[in-house]
mmCIF file of C-alpha atoms in Angstrom:
data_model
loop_
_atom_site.group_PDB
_atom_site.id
_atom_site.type_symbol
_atom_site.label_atom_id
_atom_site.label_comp_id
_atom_site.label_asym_id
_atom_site.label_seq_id
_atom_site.Cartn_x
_atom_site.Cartn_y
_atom_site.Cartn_z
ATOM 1 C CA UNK A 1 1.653 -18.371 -186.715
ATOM 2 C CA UNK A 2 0.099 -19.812 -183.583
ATOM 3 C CA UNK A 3 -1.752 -22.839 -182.405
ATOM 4 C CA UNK A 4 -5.797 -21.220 -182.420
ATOM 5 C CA UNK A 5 -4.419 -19.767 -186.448
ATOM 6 C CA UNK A 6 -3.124 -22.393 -187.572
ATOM 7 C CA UNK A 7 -6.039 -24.675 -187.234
ATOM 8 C CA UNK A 8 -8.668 -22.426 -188.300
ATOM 9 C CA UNK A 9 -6.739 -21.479 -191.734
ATOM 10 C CA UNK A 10 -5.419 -24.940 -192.389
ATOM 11 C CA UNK A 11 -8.303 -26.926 -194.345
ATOM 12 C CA UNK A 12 -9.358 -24.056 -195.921
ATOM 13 C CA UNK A 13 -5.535 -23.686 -197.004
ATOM 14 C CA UNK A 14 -6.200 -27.043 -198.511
ATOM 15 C CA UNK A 15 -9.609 -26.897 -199.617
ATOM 16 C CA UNK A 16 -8.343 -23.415 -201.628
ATOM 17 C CA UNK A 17 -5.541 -25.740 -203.139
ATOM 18 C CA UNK A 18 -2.903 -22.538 -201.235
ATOM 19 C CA UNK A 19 0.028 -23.515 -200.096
ATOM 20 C CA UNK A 20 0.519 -23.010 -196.057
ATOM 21 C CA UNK A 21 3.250 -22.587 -193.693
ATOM 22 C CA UNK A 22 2.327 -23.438 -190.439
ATOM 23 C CA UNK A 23 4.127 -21.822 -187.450
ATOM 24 C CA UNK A 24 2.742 -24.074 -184.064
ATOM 25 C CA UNK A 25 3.091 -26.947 -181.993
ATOM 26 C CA UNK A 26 0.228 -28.780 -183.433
ATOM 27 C CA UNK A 27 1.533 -31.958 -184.278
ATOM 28 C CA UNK A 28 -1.600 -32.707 -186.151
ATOM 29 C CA UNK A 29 -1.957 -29.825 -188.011
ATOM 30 C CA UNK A 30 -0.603 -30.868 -191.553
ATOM 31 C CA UNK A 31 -1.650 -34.654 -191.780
ATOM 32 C CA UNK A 32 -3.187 -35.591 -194.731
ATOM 33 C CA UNK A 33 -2.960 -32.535 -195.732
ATOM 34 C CA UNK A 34 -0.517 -31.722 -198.938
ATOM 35 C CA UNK A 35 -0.688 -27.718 -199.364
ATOM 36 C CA UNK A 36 0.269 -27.529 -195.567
ATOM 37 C CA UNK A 37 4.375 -27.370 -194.392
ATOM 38 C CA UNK A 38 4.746 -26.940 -190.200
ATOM 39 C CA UNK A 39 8.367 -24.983 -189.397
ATOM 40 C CA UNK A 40 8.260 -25.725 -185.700
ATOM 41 C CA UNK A 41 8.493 -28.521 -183.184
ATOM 42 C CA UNK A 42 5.585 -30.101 -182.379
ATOM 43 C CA UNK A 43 4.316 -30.406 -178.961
ATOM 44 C CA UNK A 44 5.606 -33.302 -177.905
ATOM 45 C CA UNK A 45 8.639 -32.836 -178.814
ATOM 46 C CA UNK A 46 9.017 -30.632 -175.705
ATOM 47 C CA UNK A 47 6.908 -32.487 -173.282
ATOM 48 C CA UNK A 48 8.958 -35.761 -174.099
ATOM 49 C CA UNK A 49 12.221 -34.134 -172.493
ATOM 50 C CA UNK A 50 10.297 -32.397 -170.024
ATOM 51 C CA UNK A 51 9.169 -35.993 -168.534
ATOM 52 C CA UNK A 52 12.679 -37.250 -169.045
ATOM 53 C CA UNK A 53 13.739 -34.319 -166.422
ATOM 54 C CA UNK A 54 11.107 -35.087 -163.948
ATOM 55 C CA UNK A 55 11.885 -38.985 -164.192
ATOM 56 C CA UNK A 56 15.810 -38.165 -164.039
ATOM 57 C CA UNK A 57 14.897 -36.878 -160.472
ATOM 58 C CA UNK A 58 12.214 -39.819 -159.621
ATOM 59 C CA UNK A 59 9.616 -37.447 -159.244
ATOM 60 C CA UNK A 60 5.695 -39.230 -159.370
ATOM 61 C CA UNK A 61 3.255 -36.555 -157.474
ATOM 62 C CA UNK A 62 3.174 -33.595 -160.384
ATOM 63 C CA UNK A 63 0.723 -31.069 -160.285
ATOM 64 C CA UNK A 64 -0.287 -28.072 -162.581
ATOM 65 C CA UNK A 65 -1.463 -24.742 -162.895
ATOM 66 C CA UNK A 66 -2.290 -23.476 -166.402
ATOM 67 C CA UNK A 67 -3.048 -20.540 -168.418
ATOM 68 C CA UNK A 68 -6.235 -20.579 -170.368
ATOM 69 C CA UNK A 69 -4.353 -20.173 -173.184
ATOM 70 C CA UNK A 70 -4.797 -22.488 -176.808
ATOM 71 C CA UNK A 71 -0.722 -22.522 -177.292
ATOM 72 C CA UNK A 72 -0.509 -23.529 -173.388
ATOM 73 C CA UNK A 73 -3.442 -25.555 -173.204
ATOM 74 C CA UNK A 74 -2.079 -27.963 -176.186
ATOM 75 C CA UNK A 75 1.128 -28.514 -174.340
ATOM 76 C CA UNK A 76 -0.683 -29.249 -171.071
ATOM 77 C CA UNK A 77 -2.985 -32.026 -173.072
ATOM 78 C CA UNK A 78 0.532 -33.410 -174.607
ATOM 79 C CA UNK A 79 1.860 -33.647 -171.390
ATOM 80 C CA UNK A 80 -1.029 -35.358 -169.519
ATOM 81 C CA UNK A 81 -0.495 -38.096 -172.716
ATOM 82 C CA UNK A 82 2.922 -38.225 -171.792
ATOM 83 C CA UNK A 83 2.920 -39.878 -168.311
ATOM 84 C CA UNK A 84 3.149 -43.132 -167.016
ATOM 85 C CA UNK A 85 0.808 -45.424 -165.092
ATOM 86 C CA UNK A 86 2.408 -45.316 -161.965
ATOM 87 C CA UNK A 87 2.906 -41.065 -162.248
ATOM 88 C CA UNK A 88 0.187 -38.161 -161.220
ATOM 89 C CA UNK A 89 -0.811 -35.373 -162.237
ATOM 90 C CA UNK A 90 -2.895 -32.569 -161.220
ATOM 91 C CA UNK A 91 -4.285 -29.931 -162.219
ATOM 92 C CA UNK A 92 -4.243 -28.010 -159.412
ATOM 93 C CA UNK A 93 -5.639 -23.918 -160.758
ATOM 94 C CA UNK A 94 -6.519 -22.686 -163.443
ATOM 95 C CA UNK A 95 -6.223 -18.888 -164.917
ATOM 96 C CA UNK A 96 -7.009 -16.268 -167.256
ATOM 97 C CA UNK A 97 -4.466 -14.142 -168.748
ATOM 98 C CA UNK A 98 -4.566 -11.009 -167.172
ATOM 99 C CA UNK A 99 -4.519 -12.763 -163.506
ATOM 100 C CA UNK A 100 -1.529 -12.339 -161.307
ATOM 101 C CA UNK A 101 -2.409 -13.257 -158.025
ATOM 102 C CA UNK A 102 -1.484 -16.703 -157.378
ATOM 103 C CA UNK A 103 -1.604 -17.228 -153.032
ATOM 104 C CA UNK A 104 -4.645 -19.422 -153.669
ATOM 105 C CA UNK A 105 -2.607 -22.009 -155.749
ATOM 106 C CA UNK A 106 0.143 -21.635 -153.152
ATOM 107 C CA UNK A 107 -2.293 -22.328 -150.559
ATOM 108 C CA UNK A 108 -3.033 -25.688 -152.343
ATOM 109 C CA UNK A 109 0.470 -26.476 -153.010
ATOM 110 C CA UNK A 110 1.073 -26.583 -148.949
ATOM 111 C CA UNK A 111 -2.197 -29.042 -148.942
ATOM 112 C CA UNK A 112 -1.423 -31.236 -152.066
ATOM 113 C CA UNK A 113 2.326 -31.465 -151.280
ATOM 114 C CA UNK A 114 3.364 -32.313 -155.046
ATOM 115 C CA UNK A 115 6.695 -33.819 -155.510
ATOM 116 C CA UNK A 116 7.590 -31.277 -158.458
ATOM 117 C CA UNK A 117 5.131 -28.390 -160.515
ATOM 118 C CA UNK A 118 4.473 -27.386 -164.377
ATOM 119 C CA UNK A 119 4.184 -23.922 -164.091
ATOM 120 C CA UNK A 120 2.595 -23.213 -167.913
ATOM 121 C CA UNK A 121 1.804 -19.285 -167.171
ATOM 122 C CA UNK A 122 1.561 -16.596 -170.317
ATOM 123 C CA UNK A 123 3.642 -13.601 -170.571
ATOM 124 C CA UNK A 124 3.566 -11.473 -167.679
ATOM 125 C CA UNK A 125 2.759 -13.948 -165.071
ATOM 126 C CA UNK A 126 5.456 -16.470 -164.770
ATOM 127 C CA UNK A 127 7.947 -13.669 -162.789
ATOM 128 C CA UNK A 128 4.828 -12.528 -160.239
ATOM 129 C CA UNK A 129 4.334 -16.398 -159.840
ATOM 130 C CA UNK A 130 8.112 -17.424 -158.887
ATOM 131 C CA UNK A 131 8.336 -14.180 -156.567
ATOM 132 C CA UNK A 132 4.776 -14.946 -154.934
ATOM 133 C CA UNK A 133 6.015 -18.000 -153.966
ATOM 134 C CA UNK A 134 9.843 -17.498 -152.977
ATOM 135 C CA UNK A 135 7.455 -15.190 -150.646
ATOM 136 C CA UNK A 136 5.593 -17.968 -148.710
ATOM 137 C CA UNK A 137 8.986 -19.767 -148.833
ATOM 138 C CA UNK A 138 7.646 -23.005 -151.142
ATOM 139 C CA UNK A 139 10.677 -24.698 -152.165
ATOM 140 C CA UNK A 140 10.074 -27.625 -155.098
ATOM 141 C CA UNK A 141 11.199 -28.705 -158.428
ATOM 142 C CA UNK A 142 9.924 -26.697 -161.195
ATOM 143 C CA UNK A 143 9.073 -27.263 -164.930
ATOM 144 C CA UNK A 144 8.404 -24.226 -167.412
ATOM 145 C CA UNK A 145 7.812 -23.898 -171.138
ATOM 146 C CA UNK A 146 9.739 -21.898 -173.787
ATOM 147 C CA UNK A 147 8.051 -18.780 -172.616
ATOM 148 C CA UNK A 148 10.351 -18.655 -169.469
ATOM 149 C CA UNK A 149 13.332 -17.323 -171.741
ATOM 150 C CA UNK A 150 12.081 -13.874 -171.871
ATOM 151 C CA UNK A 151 14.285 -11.004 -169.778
ATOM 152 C CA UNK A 152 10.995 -9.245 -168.466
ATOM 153 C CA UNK A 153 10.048 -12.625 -166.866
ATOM 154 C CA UNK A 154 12.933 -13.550 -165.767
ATOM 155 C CA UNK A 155 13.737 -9.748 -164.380
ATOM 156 C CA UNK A 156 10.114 -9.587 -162.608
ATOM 157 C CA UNK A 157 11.137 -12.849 -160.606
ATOM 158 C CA UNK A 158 14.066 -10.958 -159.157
ATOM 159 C CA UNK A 159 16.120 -14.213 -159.009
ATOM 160 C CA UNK A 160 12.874 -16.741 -157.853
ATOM 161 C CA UNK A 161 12.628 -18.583 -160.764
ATOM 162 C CA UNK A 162 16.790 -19.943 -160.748
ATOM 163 C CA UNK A 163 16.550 -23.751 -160.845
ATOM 164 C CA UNK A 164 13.292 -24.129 -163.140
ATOM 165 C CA UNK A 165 13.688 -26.293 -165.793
ATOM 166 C CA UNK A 166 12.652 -26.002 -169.660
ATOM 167 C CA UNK A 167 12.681 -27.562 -172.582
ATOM 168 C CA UNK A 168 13.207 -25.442 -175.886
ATOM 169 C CA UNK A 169 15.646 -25.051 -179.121
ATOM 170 C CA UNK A 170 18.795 -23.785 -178.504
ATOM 171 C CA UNK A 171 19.676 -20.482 -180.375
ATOM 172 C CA UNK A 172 23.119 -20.526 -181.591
ATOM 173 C CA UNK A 173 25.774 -17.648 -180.122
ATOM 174 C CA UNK A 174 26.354 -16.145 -183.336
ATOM 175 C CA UNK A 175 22.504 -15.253 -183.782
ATOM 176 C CA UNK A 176 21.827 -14.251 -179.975
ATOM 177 C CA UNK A 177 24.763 -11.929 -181.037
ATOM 178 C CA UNK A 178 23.341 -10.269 -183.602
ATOM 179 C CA UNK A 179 19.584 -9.934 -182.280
ATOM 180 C CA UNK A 180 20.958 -8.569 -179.079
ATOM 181 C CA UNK A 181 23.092 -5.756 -180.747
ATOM 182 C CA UNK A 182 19.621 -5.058 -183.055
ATOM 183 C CA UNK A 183 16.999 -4.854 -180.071
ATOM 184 C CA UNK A 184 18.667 -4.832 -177.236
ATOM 185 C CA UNK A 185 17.098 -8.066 -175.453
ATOM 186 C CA UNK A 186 16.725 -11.573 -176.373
ATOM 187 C CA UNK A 187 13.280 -12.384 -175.480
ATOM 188 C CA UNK A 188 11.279 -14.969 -177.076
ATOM 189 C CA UNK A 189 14.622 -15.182 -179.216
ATOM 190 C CA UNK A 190 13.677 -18.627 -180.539
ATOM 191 C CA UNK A 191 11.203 -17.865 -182.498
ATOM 192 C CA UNK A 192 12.567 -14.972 -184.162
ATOM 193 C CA UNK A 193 15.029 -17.388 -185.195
ATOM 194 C CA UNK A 194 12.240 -19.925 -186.426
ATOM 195 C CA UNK A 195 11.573 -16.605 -188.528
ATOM 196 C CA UNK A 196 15.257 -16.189 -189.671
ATOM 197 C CA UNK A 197 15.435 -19.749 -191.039
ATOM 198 C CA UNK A 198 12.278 -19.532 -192.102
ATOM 199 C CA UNK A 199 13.067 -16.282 -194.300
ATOM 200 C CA UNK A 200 16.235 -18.280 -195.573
ATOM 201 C CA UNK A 201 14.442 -21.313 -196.994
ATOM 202 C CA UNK A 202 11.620 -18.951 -198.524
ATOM 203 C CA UNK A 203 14.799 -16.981 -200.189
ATOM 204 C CA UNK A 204 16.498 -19.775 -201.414
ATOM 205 C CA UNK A 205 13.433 -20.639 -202.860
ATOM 206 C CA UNK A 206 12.242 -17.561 -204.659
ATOM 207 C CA UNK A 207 16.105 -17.590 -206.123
ATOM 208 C CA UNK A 208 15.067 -20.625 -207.940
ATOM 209 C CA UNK A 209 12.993 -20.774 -211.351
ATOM 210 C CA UNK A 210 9.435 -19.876 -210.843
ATOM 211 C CA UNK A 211 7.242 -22.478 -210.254
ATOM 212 C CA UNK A 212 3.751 -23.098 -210.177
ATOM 213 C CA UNK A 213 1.867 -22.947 -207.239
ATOM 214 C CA UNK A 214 0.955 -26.507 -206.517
ATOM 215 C CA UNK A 215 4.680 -26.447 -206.325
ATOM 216 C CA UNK A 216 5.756 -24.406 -203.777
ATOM 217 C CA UNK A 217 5.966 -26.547 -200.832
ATOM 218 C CA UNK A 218 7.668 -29.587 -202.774
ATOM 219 C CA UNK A 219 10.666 -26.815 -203.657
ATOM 220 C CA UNK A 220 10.615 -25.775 -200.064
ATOM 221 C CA UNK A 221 11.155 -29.590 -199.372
ATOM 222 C CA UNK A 222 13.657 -30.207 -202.069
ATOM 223 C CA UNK A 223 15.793 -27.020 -200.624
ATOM 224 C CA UNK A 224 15.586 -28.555 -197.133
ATOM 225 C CA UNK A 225 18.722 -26.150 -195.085
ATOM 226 C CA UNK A 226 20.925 -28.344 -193.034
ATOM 227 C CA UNK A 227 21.968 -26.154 -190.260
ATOM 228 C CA UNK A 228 19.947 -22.473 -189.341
ATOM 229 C CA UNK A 229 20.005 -20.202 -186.483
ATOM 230 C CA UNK A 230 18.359 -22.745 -183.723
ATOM 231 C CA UNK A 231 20.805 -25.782 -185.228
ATOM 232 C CA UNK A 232 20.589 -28.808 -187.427
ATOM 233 C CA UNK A 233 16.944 -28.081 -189.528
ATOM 234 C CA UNK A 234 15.670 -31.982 -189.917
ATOM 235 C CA UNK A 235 12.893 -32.578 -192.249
ATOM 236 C CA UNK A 236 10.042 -35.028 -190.720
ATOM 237 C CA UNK A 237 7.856 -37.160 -193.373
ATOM 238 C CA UNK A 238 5.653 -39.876 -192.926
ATOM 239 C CA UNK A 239 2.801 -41.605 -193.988
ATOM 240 C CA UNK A 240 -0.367 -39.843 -192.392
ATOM 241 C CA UNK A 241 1.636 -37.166 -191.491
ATOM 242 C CA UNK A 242 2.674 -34.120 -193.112
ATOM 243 C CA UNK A 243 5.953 -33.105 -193.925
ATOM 244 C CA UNK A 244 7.312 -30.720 -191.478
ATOM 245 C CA UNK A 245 10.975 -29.033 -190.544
ATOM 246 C CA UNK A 246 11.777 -29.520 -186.704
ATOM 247 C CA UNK A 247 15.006 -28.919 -184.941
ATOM 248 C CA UNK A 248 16.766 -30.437 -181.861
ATOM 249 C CA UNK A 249 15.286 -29.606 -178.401
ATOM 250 C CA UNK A 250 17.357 -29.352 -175.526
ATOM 251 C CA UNK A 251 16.614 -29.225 -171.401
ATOM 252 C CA UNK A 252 17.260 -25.787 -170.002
ATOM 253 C CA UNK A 253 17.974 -24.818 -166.307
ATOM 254 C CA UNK A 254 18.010 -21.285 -165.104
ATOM 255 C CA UNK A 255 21.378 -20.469 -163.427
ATOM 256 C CA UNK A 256 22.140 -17.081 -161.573
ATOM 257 C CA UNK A 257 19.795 -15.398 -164.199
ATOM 258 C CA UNK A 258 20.466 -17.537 -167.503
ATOM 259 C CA UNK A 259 19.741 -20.534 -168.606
ATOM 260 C CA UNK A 260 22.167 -23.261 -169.318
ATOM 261 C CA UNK A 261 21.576 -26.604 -170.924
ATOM 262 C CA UNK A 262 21.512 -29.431 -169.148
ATOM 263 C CA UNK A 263 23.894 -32.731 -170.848
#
């Protein structure tokens, strides 16, 4: 589970002939590889519709700040890939985790005067980011990533960070139900609910007659759910590329405190 995992454990899941689920964005991370099986969207997946937003409102100028962070890091890399000839962007700061002091970058935003930011912050900085700079009264189009759907973020921002734009699964009502009555919050809900499905297929599986090893991730394939608790499950295959489950991935705008999607 996780981008920096994920690739360390992967060829020596297939060099040990073990079969592998792989829980991260890597989009790379299971080709030409058979004991390896990724159960998440891969990055650009998220980055595509994220471009589609910025283009919807004719934005060119982009700039970024970015979390030194493998998970963030890989998204920023698949979004740089993602742009067109006649569109910028620029990385405008760069931080570590535990930073959450951010005038310097909204300093250069005055300067640079981007059309529209990518704020890809960790946990714990995008709502000190948002209220820093409803502060110095900066006013632009902003693009997140799924880590903006988390109450303590959103809560820290103290209403800042209505308008920003993401691009995630959408968790289905029924689910966001039942995890809210069980914890009490819905942070980073989506992938608990990679986890749910997740747990489902591996069920369904384990319900079937045993099989050996070497087949474990051609019954996960043959199972293949339909429908889970982030939507329609569709199964990706292709030659050079590992098979992999992905879902739908929707736009996201925050709205008095929640966020909406977007048609």
């Amino acid at each position: 589970w996780g981008v920096v995992f994920c690739e360390a454990l992967a060829p020596l899941a297939e060099q040990a002939k073990l079969p592998m689920i792989a829980q991260c964005i890597q989009e790379n991370i299971n080709r030409d590889r058979s004991r390896v099986v990724r159960f998440a969207n891969p990055a650009p997946d998220y980055t595509h519709e994220l471009w589609k937003a910025v283009r919807a409102l004719q934005k060119k100028r982009l700039a970024l700040i970015l979390t030194d962070n493998a998970y963030l890091q890989l998204m920023a890399d698949t979004l740089e890939r993602g742009k067109n000839q006649d569109e910028t962007l620029l990385l405008l700061d760069r931080y570590q985790n535990s930073q959450t002091d951010f005038r310097s970058t909204i300093s250069k935003l005055r300067m640079e005067r981007p059309d529209a930011l990518f704020v890809f912050l960790g946990p714990g900085q995008i709502g000190p980011f948002y209220r820093q700079l409803r502060e110095q009264q900066i006013v632009l189009p902003t693009f997140g990533t799924n880590l903006f759907e988390s109450d303590s973020e959103i809560r820290a921002a103290g209403g800042a960070m209505d308008g920003a734009i993401i691009a995630n699964n959408t968790v289905s009502a029924e689910f966001q139900k039942r995890y809210f009555a069980r914890f009490g919050n819905k942070s980073q809900i989506t992938f608990a609910a990679y986890a749910f499905d997740f747990g489902n297929l591996l069920k369904k599986y384990l319900d079937t007659p045993e099989r050996e090893s070497k087949d474990i991730l051609a019954g996960l394939l043959e199972i293949h759910p339909e429908e889970g608790a982030c939507g329609r499950i569709f199964l990706v295959q292709g030659e050079g590329v590992g098979s992999g489950f992905s879902y739908s991935v929707s736009l996201k705008k925050l709205e008095n405190s929640e966020f909406q999607n977007l048609p």
